[in-house]
XYZ file of C-alpha atoms in Angstrom:
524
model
C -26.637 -89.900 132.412
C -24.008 -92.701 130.958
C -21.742 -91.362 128.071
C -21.898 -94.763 126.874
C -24.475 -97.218 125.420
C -24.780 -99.815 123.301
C -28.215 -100.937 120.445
C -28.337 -104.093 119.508
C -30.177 -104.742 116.473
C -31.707 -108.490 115.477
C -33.111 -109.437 112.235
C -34.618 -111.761 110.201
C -35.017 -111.761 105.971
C -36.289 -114.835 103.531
C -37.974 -116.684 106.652
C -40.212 -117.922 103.621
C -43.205 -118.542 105.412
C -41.297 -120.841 108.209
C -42.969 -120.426 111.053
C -43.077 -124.114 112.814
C -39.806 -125.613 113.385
C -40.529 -128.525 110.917
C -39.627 -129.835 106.995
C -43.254 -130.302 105.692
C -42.047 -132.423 103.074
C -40.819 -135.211 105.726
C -42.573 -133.429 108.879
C -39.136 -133.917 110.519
C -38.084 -131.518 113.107
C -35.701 -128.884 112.009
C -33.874 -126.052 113.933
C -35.573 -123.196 111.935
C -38.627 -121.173 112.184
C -40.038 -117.920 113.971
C -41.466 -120.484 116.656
C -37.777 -120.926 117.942
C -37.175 -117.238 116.913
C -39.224 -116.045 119.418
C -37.833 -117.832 122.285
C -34.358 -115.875 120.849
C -36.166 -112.787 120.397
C -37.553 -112.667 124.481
C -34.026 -113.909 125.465
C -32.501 -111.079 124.020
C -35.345 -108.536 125.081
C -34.631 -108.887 128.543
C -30.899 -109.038 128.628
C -29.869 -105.737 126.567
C -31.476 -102.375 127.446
C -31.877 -101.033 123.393
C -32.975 -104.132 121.711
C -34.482 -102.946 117.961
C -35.877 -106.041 115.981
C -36.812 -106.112 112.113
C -37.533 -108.141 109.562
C -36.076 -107.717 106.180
C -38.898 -109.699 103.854
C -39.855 -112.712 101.570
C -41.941 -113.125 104.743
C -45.453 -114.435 104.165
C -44.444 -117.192 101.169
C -42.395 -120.232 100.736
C -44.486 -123.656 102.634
C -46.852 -125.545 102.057
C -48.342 -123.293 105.720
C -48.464 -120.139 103.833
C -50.350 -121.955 100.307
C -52.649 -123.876 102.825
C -53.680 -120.040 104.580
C -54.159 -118.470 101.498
C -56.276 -121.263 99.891
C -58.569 -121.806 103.039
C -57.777 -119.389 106.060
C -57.069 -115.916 103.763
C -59.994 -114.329 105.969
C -57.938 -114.832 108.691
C -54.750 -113.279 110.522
C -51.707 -114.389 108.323
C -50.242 -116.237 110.763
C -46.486 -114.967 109.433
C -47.642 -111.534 110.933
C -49.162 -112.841 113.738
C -45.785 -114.054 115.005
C -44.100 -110.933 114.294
C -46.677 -109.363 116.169
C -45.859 -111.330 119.328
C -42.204 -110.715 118.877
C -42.121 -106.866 118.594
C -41.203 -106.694 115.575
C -40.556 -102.604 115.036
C -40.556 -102.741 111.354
C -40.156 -104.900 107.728
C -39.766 -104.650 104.569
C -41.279 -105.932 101.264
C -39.886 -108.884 99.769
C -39.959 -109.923 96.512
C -41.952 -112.868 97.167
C -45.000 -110.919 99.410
C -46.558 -110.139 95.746
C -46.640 -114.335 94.997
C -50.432 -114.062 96.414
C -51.574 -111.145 94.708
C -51.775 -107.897 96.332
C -54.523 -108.320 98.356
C -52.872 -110.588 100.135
C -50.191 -108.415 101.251
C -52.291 -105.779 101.913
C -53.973 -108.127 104.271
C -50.848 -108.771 105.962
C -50.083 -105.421 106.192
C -53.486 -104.198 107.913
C -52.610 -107.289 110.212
C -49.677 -106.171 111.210
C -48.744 -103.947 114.594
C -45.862 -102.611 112.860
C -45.142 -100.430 109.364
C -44.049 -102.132 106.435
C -40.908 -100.207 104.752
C -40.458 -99.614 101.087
C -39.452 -95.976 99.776
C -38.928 -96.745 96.156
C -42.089 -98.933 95.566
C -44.796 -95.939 94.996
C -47.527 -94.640 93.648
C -48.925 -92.568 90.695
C -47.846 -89.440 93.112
C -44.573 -90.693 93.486
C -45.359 -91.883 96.960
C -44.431 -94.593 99.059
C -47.262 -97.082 97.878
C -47.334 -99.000 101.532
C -47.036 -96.135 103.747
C -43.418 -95.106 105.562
C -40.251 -95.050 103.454
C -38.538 -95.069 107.213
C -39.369 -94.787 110.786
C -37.035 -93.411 113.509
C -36.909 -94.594 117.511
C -35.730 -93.356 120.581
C -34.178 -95.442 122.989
C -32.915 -94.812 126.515
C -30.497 -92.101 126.979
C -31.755 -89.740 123.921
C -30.226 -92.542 121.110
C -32.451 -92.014 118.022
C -32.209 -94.569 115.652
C -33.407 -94.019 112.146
C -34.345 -97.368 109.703
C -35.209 -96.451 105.901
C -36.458 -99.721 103.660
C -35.898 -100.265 100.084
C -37.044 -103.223 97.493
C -35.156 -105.087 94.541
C -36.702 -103.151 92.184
C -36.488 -105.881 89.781
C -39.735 -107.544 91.011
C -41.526 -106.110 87.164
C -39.407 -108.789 85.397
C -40.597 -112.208 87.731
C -44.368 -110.805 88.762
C -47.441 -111.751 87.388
C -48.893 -107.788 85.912
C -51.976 -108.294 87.898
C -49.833 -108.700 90.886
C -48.252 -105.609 91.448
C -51.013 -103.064 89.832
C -50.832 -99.449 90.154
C -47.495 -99.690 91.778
C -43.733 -98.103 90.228
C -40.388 -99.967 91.073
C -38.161 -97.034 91.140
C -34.137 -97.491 91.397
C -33.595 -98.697 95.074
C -29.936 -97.126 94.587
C -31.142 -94.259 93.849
C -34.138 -93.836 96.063
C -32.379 -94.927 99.157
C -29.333 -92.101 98.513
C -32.214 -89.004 98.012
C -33.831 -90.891 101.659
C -30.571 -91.056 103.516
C -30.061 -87.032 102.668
C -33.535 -86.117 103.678
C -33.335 -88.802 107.236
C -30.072 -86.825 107.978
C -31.000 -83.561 107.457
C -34.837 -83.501 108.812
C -34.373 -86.255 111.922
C -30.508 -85.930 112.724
C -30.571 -89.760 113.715
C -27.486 -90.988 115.883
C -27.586 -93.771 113.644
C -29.231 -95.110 110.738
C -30.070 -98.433 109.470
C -30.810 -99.201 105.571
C -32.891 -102.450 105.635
C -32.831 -103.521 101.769
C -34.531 -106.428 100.561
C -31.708 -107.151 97.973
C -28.010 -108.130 98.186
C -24.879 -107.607 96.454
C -23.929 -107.494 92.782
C -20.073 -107.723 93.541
C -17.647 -109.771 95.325
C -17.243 -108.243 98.556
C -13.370 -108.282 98.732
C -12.796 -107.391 95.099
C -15.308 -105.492 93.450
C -15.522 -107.768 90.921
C -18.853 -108.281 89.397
C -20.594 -111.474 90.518
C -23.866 -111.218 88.141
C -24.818 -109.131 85.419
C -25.743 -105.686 86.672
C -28.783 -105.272 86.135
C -30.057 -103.733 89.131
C -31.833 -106.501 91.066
C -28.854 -106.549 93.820
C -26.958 -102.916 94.323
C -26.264 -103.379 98.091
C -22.340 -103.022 97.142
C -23.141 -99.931 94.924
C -24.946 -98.666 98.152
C -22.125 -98.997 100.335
C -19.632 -97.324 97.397
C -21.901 -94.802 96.988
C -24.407 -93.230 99.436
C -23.302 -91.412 102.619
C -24.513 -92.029 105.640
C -25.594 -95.434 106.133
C -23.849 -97.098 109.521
C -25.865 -100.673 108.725
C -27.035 -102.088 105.324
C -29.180 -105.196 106.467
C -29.584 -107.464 103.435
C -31.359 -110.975 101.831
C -33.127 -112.410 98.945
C -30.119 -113.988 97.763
C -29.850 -116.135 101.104
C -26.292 -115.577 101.904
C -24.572 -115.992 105.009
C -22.228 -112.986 105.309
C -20.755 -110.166 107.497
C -18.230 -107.501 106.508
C -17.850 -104.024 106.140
C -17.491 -102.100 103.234
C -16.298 -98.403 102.560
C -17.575 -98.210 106.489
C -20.808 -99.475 106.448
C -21.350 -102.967 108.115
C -23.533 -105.194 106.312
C -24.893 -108.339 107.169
C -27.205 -111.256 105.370
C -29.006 -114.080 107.784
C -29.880 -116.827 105.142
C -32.976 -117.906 104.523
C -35.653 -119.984 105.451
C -35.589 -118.973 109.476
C -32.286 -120.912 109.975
C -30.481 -117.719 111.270
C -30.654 -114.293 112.383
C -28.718 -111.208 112.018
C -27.181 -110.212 115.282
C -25.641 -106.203 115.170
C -24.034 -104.753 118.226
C -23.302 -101.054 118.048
C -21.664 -99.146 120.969
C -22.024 -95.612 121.304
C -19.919 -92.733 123.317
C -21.346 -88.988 123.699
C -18.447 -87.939 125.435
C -17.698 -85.493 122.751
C -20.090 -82.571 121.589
C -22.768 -83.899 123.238
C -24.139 -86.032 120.585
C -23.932 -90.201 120.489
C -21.026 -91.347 118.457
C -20.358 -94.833 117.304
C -16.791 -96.153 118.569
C -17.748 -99.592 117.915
C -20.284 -102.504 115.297
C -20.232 -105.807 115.441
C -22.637 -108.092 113.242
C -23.072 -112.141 113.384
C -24.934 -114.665 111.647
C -26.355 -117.231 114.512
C -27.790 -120.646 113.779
C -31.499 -120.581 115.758
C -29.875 -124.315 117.153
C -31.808 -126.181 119.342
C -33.495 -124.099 121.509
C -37.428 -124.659 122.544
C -39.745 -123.128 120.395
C -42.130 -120.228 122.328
C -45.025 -121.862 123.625
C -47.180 -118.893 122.938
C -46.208 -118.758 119.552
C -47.047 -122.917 119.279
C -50.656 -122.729 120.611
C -51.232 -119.614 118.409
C -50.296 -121.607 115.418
C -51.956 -124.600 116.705
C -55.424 -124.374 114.936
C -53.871 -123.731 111.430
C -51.279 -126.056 111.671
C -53.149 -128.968 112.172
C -55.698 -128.044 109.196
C -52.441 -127.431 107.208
C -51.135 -131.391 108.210
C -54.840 -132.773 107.873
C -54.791 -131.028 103.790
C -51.074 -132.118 103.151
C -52.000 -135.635 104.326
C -54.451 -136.189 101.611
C -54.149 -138.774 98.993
C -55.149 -137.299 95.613
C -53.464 -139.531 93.413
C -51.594 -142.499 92.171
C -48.514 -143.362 89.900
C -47.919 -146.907 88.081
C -44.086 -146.727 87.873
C -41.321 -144.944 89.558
C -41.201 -141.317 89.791
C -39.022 -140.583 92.655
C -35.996 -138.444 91.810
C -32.820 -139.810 93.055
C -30.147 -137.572 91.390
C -31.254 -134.453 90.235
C -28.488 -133.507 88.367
C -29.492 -136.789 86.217
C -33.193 -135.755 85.960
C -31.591 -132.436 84.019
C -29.565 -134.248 81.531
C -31.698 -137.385 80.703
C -35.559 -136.959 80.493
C -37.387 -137.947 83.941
C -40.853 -139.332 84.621
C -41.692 -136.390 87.096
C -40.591 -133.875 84.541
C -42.708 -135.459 81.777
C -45.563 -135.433 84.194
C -45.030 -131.395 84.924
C -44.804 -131.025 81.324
C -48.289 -133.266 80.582
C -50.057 -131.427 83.038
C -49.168 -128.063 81.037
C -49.721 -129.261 78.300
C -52.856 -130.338 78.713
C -54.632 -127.497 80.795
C -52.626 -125.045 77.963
C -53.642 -126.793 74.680
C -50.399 -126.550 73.166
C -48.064 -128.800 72.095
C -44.934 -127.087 73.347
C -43.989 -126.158 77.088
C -41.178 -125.532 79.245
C -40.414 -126.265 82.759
C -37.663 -127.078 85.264
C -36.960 -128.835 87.966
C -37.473 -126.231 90.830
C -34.990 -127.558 93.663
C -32.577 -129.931 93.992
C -34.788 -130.918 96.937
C -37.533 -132.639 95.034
C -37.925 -135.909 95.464
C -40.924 -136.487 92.672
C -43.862 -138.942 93.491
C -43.956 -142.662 95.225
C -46.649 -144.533 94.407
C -49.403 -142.491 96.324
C -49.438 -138.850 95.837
C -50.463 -136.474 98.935
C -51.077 -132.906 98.958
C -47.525 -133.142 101.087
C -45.847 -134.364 97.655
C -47.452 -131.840 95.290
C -46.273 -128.500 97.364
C -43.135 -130.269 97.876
C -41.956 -130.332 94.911
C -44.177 -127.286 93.197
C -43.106 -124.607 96.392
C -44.283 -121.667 94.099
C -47.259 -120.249 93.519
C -47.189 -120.181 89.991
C -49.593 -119.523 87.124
C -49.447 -120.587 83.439
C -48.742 -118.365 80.565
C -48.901 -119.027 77.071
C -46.383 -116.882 74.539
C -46.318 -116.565 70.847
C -42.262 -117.255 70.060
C -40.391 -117.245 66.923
C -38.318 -120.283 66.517
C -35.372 -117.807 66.826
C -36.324 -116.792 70.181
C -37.050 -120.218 71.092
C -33.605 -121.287 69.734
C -32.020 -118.047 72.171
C -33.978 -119.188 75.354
C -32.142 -122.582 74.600
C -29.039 -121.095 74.323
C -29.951 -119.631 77.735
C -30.674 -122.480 79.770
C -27.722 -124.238 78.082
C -25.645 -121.979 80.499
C -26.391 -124.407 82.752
C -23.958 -126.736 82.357
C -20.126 -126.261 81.812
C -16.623 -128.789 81.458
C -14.569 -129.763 84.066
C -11.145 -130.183 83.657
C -11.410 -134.077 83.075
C -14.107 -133.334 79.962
C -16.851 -134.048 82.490
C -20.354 -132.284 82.268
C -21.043 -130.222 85.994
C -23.217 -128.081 86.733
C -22.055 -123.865 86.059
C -20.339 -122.894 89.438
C -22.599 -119.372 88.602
C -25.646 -121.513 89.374
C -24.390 -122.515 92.805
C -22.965 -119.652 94.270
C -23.402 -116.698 95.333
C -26.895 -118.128 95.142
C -28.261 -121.578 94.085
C -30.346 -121.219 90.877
C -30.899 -124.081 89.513
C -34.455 -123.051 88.703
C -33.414 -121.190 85.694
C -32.294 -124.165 83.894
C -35.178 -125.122 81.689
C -36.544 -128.857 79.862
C -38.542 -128.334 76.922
C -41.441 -130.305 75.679
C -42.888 -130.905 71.887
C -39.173 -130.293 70.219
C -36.620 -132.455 70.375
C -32.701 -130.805 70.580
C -29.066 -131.753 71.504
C -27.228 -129.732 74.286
C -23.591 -130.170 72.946
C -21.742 -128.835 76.195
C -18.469 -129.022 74.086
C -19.156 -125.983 72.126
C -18.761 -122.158 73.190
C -21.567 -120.624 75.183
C -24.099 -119.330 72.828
C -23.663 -122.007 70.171
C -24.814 -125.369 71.791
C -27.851 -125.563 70.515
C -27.898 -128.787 67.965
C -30.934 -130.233 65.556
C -34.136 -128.618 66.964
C -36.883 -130.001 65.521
C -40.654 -129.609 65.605
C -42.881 -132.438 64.223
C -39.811 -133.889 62.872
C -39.300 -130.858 60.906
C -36.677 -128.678 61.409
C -37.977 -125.359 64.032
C -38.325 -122.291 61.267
C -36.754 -119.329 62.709
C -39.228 -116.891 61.422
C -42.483 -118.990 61.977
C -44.806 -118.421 65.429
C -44.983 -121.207 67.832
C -47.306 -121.303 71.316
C -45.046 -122.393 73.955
C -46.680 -122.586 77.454
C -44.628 -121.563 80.681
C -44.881 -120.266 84.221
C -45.734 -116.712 84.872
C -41.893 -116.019 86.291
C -40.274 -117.503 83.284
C -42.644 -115.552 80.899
C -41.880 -112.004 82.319
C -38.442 -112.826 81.468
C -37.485 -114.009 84.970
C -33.703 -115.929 84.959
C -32.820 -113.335 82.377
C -34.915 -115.222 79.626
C -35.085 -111.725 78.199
C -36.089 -112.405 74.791
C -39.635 -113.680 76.627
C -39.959 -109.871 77.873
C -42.975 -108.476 76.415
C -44.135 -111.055 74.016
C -47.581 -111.756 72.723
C -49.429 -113.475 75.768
C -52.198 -115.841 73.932
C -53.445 -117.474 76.973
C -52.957 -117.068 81.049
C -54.115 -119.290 82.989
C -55.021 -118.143 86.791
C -55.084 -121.033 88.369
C -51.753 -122.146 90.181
C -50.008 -125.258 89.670
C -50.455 -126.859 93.160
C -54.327 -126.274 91.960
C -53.394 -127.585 88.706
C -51.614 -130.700 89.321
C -54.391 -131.279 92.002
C -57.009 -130.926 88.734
C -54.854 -133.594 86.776
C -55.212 -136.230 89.721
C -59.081 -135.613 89.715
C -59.343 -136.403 85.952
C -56.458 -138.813 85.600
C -56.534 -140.812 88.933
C -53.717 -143.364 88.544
C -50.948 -141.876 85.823
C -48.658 -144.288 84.106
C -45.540 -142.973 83.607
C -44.696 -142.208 79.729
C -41.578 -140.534 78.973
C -40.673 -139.481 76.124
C -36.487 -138.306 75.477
C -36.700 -135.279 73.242
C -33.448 -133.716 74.715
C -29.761 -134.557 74.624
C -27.066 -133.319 76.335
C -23.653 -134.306 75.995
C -20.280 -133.616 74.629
């Protein structure tokens, strides 16, 4: 027997429902997707002798693929799965985003799939993993055990619709991973063990400075600082591209969208006491390039993808004017057509007179003149539901203050966009346009106080009177930290997504002429 061998670990995380190697908002070719993957994935398989591949979440959601299955193919195989069933996948983990379909959904997915899904501090009333292992372990060739334990962003409560997640407690991934690490090293002695976290890092890597508020949703640094144990902390959800090691532990984060994968190499030496010890780790981010995609993988796909491009292909609608989106940094300070449209449609299937949106990407490209299916989930990716809150005009006035964040000086006196909002992860979904008040963003004055004139029916917004504002179900849980929408009366919810929705407004109002109104102000 050798006294030397080497594991090398690939992985995936935020693939995002990429599965074809295409943009569905163009249908342009693109170097991305499982499809390509796999061709990677057999490649690898058959060149290196310990091969262990996972997947780190935000699987099963994301395209306009994944919204197409669940509206018309849910009694199916989710096709995400399917892949990952092909590839030999060992294990994932739950994303964030595998609770945007409701939980039977994922626990579709999961019956579908070959492999366990990992998630020790997501449990149930006994205090129980809720979808089965917290870890698995695996032997490989020359008595190597390897040992993978999966955790969650236990922030999920604060973006997910109530109904969504049911019956199930987000417990301190921190926490829960350091109690799983003990109990892995003391009950399966693993030669080396892999933390797979579907979360990333709350501090700069190099200084330890904090990057975001701490308020638990990324930990992995805290998780290098302070668990023993862990060799490998895979990460994601905030779609970095990053290797390094930290207090000893090599961590790694493969972007997003199936652009990348994670490649670890880990050699191992049992010359000493018998037992495998690591002498070397090495961890890349590779581009999935140009490669052919896995011609397996295409004709299993085959049958849904073409009903997916036959529904996206559908004309539902018409617009007299110009709603394209050429700049969207201008469609956030100066009132858009495609922004008043979002905000029409809410308010009409809401009944109120006040909503809030935001413009979701700085990919969206709003309507030409005839509007397909392909438009609508291009520019609405999420899965979203309506809520409507009762708000004091105080709170209202704070959420402004919020989104106001958005935008900061440069050094010539020029309005840009807050660098916070770029990097370490582009947010630019948590800046928010409201509807049925008019106010001035004055970008001159100190964070907090740029909120300028709000009025409501002319009238100035009373700080201690009720108002029925109408949002998305992410923004209403307090998701963006919007806390001051945390736990506030709900008066309405509205089930129905707003692909569905916007769908709904094209059946009743076949051509829309554009009508925008300019309630908001920002400026200096």
């Amino acid at each position: 027997m050798s006294n030397t061998t080497t594991l090398k670990i690939i992985y995936t995380s935020d693939i995002h429902g990429n599965a074809m190697p295409i943009l569905y908002g163009t249908n342009e070719s693109a170097d991305l997707g499982l499809a390509k993957y796999a061709t990677i994935v057999k490649q690898i398989q058959n060149e290196n002798e310990n091969v262990l591949v996972l997947d780190n979440g935000d699987l099963i959601q994301g395209t306009p693929l994944m919204t197409h299955y669940v509206k018309e193919h849910a009694d199916e195989e989710n096709p995400m799965v399917g892949i990952l069933n092909r590839i030999g996948v060992e294990a994932g983990v739950i994303g964030n985003h595998e609770f945007n379909f409701g939980k039977e959904i994922l626990l579709d997915a999961i019956n579908n799939s070959s492999f366990p899904w990992l998630s020790a501090n997501l449990v149930n009333d006994k205090g129980d993993p809720y979808f089965g292992k917290p870890y698995i372990t695996k032997s490989f060739s020359n008595n190597l055990k390897v040992a993978v334990v999966g955790v969650t962003t236990h922030y999920i409560p604060n973006w997910e619709s109530p109904g969504h997640i049911t019956g199930i407690e987000f417990k301190d991934a921190l926490a829960t991973l350091k109690t799983w690490v003990e109990y892995i090293h003391k009950e399966e002695k693993p030669d080396i063990l892999i933390a797979s976290y579907h979360g990333g890092f709350e501090r700069d890597l190099e200084t330890g400075e904090p990057t975001e508020s701490l308020t638990g949703e990324n930990q992995g640094y805290a998780m290098c600082q302070e668990i023993e144990g862990i060799d490998i902390l895979l990460t994601g959800h905030q779609h970095r591209i990053l290797t390094r090691e930290i207090n000893g532990v090599l961590v790694a984060q493969p972007g997003n969208n199936g652009k990348m994968y994670g490649s670890i190499d880990i050699g191992l030496d049992k010359s000493k006491n018998d037992k495998w010890q690591v002498t070397s780790k090495k961890a890349e981010i590779i581009s999935i390039g140009e490669v052919d995609a896995d011609e397996d993988i295409l004709h299993y796909m085959k049958e849904i993808e073409t009903s997916t491009q036959n529904w996206l292909d559908q004309p539902i609608g018409f617009i007299d004017g110009n709603m394209t989106i050429e700049d969207p940094f201008k469609t956030r300070i100066q009132k858009h057509p495609f922004i008043q449209f979002i905000q029409d449609v809410q308010i009409e299937e809401s009944g109120v007179d006040i909503s809030v949106t935001a413009l979701l990407t700085n990919d969206s490209k709003g309507f030409n003149p005839t509007v397909t299916m392909r438009d609508i989930v291009s520019n609405y990716m999420f899965p979203n539901t309506l809520v409507v809150l009762e708000l004091t005009g105080s709170e209202i006035k704070e959420a402004l203050e919020r989104t106001a964040q958005y935008f900061v000086l440069n050094d010539a006196g020029e309005i840009i966009v807050n660098p916070t909002y770029v990097t370490p992860k582009p947010q630019h979904y948590n800046y928010d346009m409201w509807e049925g008040i008019n106010y001035i963003i004055n970008v001159s004055q100190p964070v907090g106080a740029r909120i300028e004139n709000v009025t409501y029916h002319g009238q100035p917004l009373k700080d201690n009177e009720n108002y029925h504002v109408v949002m998305n179900n992410y923004r209403a849980t307090g998701g963006g930290n919007y806390d001051m929408f945390k736990n506030k009366p709900v008066i309405k919810e509205i089930q129905k997504d707003m692909v569905e929705l916007i769908h709904a407004y094209f059946d009743k109002h076949k051509t829309v002429k554009i009508n925008t109104k300019s309630n908001f102000e920002v400026r200096v």
